[in-house]
PDB file of C-alpha atoms in Angstrom:
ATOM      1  CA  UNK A   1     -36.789 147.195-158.249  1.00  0.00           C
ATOM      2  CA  UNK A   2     -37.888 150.215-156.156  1.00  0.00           C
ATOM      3  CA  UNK A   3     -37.826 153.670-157.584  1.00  0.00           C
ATOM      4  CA  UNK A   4     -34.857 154.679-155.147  1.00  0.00           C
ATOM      5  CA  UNK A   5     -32.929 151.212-156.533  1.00  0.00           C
ATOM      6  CA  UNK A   6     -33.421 152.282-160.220  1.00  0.00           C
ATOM      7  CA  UNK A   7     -32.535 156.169-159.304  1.00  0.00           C
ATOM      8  CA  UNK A   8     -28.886 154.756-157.333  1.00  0.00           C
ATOM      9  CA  UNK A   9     -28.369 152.051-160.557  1.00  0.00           C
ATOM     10  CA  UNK A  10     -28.359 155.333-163.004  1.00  0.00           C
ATOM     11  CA  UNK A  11     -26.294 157.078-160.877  1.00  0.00           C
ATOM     12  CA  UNK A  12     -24.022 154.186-160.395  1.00  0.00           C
ATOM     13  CA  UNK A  13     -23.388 153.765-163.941  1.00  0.00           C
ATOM     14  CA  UNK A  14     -23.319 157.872-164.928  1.00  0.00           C
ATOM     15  CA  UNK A  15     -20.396 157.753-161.874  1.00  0.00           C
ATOM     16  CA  UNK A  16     -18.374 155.115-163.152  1.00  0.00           C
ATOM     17  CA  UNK A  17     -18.628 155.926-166.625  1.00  0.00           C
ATOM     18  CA  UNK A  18     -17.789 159.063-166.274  1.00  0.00           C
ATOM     19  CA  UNK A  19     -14.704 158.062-164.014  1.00  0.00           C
ATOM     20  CA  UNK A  20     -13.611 156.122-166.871  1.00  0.00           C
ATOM     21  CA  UNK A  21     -13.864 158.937-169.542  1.00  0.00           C
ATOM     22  CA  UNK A  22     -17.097 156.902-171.036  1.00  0.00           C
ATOM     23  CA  UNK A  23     -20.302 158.430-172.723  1.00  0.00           C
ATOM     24  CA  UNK A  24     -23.267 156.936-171.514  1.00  0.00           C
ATOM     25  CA  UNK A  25     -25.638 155.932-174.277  1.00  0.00           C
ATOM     26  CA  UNK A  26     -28.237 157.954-175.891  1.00  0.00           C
ATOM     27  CA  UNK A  27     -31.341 155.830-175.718  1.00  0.00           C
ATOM     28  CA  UNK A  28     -29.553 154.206-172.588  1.00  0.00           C
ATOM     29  CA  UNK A  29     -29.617 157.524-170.869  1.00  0.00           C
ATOM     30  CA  UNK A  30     -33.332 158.788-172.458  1.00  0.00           C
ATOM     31  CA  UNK A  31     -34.809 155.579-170.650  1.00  0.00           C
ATOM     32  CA  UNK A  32     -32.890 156.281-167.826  1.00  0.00           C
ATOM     33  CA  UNK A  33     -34.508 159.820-167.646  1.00  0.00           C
ATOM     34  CA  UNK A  34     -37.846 158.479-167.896  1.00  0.00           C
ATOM     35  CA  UNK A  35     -37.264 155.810-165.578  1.00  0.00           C
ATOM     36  CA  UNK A  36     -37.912 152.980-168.226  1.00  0.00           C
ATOM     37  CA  UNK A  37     -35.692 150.040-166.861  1.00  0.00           C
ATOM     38  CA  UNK A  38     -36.871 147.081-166.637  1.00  0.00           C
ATOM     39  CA  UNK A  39     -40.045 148.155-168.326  1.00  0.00           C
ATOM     40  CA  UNK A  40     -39.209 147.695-171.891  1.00  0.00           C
ATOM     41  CA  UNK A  41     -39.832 144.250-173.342  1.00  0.00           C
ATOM     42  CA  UNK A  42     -36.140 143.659-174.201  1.00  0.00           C
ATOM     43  CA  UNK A  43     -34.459 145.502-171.464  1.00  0.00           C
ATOM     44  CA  UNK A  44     -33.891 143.901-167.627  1.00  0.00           C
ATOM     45  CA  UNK A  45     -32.010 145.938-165.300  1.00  0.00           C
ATOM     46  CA  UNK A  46     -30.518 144.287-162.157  1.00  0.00           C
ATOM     47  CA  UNK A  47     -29.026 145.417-159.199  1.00  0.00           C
ATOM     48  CA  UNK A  48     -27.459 144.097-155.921  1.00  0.00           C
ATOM     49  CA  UNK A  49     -27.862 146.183-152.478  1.00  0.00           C
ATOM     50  CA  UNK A  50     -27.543 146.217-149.072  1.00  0.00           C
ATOM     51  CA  UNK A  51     -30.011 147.720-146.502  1.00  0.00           C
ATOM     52  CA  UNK A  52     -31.055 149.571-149.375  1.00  0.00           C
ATOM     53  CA  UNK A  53     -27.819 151.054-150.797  1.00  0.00           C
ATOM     54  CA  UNK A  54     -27.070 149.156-154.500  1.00  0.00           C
ATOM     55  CA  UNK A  55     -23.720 147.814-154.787  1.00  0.00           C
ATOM     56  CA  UNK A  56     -23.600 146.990-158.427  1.00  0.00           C
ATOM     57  CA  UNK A  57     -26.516 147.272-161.407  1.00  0.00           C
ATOM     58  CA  UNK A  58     -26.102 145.155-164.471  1.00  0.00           C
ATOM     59  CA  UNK A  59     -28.493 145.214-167.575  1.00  0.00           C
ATOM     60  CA  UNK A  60     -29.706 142.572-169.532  1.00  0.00           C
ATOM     61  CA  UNK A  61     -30.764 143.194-173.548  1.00  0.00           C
ATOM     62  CA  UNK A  62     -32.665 140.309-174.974  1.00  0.00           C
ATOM     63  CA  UNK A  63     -32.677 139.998-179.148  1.00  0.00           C
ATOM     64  CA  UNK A  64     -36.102 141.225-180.798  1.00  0.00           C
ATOM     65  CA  UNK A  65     -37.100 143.048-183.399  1.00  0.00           C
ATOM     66  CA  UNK A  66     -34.824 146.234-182.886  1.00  0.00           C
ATOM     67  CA  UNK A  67     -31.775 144.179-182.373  1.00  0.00           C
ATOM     68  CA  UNK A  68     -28.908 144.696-179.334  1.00  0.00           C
ATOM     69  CA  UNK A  69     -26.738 147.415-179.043  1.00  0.00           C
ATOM     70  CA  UNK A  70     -23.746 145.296-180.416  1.00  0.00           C
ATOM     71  CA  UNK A  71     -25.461 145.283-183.775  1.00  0.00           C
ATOM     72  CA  UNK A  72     -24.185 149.077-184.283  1.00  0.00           C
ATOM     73  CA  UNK A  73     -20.197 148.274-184.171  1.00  0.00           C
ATOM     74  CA  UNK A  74     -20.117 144.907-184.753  1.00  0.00           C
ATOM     75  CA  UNK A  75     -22.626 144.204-187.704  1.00  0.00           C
ATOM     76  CA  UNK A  76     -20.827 141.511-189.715  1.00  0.00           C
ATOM     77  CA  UNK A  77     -20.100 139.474-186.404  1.00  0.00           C
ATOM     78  CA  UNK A  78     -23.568 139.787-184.911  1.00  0.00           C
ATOM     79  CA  UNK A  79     -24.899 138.557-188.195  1.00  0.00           C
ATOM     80  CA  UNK A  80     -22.410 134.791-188.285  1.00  0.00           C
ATOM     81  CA  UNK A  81     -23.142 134.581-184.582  1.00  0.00           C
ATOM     82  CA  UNK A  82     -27.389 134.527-185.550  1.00  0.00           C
ATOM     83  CA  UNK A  83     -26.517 132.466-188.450  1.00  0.00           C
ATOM     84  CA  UNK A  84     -26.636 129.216-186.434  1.00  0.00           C
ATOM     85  CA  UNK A  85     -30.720 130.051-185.098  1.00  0.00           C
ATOM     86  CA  UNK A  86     -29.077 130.690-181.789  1.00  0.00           C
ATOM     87  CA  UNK A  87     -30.856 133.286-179.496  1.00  0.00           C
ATOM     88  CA  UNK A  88     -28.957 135.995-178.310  1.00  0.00           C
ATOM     89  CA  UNK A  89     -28.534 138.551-175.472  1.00  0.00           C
ATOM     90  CA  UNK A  90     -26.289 141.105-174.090  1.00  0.00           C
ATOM     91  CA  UNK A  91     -25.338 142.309-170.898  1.00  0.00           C
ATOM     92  CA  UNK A  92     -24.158 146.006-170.763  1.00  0.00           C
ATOM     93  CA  UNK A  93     -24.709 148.907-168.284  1.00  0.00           C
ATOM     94  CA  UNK A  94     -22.165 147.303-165.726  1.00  0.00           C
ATOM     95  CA  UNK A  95     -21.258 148.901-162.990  1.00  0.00           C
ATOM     96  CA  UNK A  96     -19.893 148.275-159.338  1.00  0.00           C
ATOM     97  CA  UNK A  97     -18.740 150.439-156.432  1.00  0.00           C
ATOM     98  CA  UNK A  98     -15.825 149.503-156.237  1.00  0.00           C
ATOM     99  CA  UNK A  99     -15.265 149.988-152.125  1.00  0.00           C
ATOM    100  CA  UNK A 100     -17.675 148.399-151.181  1.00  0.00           C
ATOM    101  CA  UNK A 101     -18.821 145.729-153.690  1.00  0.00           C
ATOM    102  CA  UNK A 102     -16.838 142.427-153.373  1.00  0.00           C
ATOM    103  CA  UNK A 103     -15.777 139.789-155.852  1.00  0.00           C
ATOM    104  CA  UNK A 104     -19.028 137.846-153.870  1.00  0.00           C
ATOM    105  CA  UNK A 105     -21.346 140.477-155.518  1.00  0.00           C
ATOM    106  CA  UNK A 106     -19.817 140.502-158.523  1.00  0.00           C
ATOM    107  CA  UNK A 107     -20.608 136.821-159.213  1.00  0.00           C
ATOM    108  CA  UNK A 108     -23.896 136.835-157.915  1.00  0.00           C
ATOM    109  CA  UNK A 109     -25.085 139.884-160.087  1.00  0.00           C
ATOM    110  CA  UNK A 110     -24.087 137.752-163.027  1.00  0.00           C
ATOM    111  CA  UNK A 111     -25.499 134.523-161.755  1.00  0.00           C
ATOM    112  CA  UNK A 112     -28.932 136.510-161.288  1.00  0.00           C
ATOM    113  CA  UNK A 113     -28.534 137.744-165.016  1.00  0.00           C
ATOM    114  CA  UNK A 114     -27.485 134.742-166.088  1.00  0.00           C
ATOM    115  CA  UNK A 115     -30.538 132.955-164.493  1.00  0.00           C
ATOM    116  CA  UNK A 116     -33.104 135.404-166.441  1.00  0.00           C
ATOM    117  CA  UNK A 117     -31.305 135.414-169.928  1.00  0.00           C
ATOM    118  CA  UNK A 118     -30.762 132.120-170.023  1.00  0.00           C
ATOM    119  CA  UNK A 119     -33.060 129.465-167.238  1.00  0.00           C
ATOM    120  CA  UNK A 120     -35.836 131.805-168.041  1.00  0.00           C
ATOM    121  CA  UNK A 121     -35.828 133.269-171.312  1.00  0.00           C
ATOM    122  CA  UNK A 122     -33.970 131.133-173.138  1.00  0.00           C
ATOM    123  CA  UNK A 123     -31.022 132.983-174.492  1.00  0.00           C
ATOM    124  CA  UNK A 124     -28.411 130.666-175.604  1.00  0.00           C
ATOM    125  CA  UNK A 125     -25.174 133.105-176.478  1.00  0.00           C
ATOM    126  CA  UNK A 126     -24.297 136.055-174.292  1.00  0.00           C
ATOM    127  CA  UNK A 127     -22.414 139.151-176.204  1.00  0.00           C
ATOM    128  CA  UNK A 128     -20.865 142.299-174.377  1.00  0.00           C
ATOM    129  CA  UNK A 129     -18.738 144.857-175.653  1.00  0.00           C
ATOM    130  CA  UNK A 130     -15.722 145.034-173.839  1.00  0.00           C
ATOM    131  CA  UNK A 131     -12.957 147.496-173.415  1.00  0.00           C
ATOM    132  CA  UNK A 132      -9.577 146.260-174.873  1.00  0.00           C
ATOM    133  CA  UNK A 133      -8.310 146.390-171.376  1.00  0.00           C
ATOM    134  CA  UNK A 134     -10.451 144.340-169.892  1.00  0.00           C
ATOM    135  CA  UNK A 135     -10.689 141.305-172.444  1.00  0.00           C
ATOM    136  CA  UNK A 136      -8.242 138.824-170.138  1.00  0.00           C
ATOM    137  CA  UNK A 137      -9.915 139.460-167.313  1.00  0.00           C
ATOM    138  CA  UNK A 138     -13.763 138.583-168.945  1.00  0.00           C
ATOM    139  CA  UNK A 139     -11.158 135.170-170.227  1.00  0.00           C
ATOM    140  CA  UNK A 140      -9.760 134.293-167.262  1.00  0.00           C
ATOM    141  CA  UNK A 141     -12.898 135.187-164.630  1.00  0.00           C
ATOM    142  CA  UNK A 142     -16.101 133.840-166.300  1.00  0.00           C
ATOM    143  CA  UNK A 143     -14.687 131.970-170.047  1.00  0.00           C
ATOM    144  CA  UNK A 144     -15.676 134.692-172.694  1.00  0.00           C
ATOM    145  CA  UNK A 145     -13.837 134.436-176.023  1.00  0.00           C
ATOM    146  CA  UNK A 146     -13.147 137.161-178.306  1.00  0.00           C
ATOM    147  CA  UNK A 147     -15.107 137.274-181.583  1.00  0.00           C
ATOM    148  CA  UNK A 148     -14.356 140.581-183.385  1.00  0.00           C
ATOM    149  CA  UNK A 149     -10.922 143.010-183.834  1.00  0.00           C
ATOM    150  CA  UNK A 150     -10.635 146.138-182.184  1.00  0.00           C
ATOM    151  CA  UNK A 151     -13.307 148.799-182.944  1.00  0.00           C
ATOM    152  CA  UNK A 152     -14.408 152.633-181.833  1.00  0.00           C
ATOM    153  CA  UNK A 153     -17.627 152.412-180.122  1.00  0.00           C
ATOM    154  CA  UNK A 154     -19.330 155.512-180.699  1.00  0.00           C
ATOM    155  CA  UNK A 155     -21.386 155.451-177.903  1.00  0.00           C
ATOM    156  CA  UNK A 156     -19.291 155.076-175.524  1.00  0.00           C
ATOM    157  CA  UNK A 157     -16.510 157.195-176.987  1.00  0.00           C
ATOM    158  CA  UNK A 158     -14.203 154.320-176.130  1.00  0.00           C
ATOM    159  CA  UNK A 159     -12.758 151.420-178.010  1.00  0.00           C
ATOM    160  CA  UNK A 160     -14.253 147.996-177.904  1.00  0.00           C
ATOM    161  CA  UNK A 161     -14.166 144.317-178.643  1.00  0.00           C
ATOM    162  CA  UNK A 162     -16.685 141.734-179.243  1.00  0.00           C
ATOM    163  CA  UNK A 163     -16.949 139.083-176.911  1.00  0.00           C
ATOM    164  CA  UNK A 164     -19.321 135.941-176.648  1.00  0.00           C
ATOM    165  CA  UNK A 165     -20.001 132.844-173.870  1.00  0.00           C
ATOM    166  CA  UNK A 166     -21.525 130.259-174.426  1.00  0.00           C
ATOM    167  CA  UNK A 167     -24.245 129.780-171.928  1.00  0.00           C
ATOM    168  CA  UNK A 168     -23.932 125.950-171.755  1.00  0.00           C
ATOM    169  CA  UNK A 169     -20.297 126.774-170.497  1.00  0.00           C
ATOM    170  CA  UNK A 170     -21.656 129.118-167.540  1.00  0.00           C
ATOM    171  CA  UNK A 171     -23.983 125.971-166.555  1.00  0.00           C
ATOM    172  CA  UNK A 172     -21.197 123.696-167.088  1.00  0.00           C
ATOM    173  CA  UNK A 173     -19.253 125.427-164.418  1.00  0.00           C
ATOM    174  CA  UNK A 174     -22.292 126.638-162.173  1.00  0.00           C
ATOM    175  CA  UNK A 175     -22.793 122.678-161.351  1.00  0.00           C
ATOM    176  CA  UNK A 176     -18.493 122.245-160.893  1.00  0.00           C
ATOM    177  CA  UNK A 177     -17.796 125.277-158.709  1.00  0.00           C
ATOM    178  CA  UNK A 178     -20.756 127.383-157.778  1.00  0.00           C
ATOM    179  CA  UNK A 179     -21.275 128.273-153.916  1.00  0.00           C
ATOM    180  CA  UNK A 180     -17.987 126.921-152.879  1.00  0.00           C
ATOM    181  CA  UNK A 181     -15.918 129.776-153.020  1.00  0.00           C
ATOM    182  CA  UNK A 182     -12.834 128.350-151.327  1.00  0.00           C
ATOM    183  CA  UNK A 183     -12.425 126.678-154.478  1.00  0.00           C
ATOM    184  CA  UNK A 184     -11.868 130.388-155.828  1.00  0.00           C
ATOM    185  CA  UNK A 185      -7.933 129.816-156.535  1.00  0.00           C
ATOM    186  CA  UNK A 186      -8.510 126.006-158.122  1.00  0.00           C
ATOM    187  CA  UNK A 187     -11.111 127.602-160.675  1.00  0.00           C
ATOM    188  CA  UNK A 188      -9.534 130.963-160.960  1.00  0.00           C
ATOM    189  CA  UNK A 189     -12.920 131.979-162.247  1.00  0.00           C
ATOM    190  CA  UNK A 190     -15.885 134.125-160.548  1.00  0.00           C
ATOM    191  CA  UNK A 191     -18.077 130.982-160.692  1.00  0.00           C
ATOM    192  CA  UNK A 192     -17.179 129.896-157.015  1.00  0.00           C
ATOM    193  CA  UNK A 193     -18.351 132.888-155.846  1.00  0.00           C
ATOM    194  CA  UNK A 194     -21.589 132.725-157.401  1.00  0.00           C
ATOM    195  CA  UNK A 195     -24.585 130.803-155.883  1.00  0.00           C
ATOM    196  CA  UNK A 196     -24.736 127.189-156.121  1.00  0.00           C
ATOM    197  CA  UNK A 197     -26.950 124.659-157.835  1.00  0.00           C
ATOM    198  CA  UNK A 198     -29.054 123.979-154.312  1.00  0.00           C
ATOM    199  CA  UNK A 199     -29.126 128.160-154.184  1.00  0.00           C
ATOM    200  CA  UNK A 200     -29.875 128.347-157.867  1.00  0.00           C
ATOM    201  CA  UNK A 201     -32.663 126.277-157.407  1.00  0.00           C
ATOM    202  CA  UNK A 202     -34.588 128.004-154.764  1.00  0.00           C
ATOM    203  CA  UNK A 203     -34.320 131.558-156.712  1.00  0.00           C
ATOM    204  CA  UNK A 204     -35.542 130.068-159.897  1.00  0.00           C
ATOM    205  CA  UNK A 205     -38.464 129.000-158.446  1.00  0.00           C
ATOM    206  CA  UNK A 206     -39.121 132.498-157.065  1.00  0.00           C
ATOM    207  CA  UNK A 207     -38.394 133.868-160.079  1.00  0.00           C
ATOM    208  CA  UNK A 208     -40.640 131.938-162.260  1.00  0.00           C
ATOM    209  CA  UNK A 209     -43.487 132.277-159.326  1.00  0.00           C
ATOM    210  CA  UNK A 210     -42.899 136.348-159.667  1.00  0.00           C
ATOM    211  CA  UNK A 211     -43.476 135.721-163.560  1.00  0.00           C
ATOM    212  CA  UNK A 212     -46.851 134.217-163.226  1.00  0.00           C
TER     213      UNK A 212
END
């Protein structure tokens, strides 16, 4: 990601958070300052653009030694959902302009974090902390379920729930309804509108020959 990408992600997410009467988190916004995306061990940061403007910016946080940011609120839950040896993740820091992103770059902004967390680094259980009014729509669109109660996240000011997907489930419906988004309204998911298996292909093995 170019300098000018990460600069337009921050400013992305400060925009819409703000909009939204959101804080922006501390160390979130201290790496943001010092221009640390995608530089710390745990921490990917995403974005889609065109001709150089970024649409939407998404952030992947994978499990080490410090833990996720879900860990704070949700401490008990965090704790059964390790309990099992699975490897966790998070996705956080989403944001999307909103005229002129489409549900297109939406779903292929996932797909890309989805492709990292779990076809390259092995996550196997995606958490996000999700705004109460927002919890049908991460049901209906991509097949999150809800794994906590209602809770004040202080560092958003805001209050959250705990969701999870299982990443087997994303695959499941990657290889049903991915790149074929007239089947959009069959699915009633975001997964048509993500790339498909042929697609996925070809950017994994960019992906892996950018990791070597």
């Amino acid at each position: 990601m170019s300098a000018s990408q990460r600069l337009q992600a921050r400013e992305l997410v400060g925009r819409k958070y703000a909009a939204r009467g959101y804080a922006i988190a501390a160390k979130a916004g201290q790496a943001a300052a010092n221009g640390r995306e995608g530089q710390e061990a745990d921490l990917l940061t995403l974005t889609a653009a065109r001709e150089g403007t970024v649409l939407g910016t998404l952030s992947v946080r994978f499990d080490g030694s410090e833990g996720l940011a879900a860990d704070q609120v949700f401490k008990t839950e965090m704790r059964q959902l390790r309990a099992g040896g699975r490897r966790l993740c998070e996705f956080t820091q989403l944001a999307m302009d909103i005229d002129e992103a489409s549900k297109r770059v939406l779903a292929c902004l996932f797909h890309m974090a989805y492709l990292q967390a779990f076809r390259l680094r092995g996550a196997e259980l995606l958490v996000v902390e999700v705004n109460p009014r927002h919890v049908g729509y991460y049901q209906r669109m991509l097949g999150f379920r809800i794994c906590s109660e209602e809770r004040m996240n202080p560092r958003v000011k805001a209050p959250a729930v705990l969701m999870c997907l299982d990443f087997q489930y994303a695959q499941q419906q990657v290889l049903r309804y991915g790149g074929q988004p007239h089947l959009g309204p069959v699915a009633r998911s975001l997964y048509p509108f993500g790339y498909s298996p042929s697609e996925e292909a070809v950017l994994l093995e960019e992906l892996t020959s950018s990791r070597q």
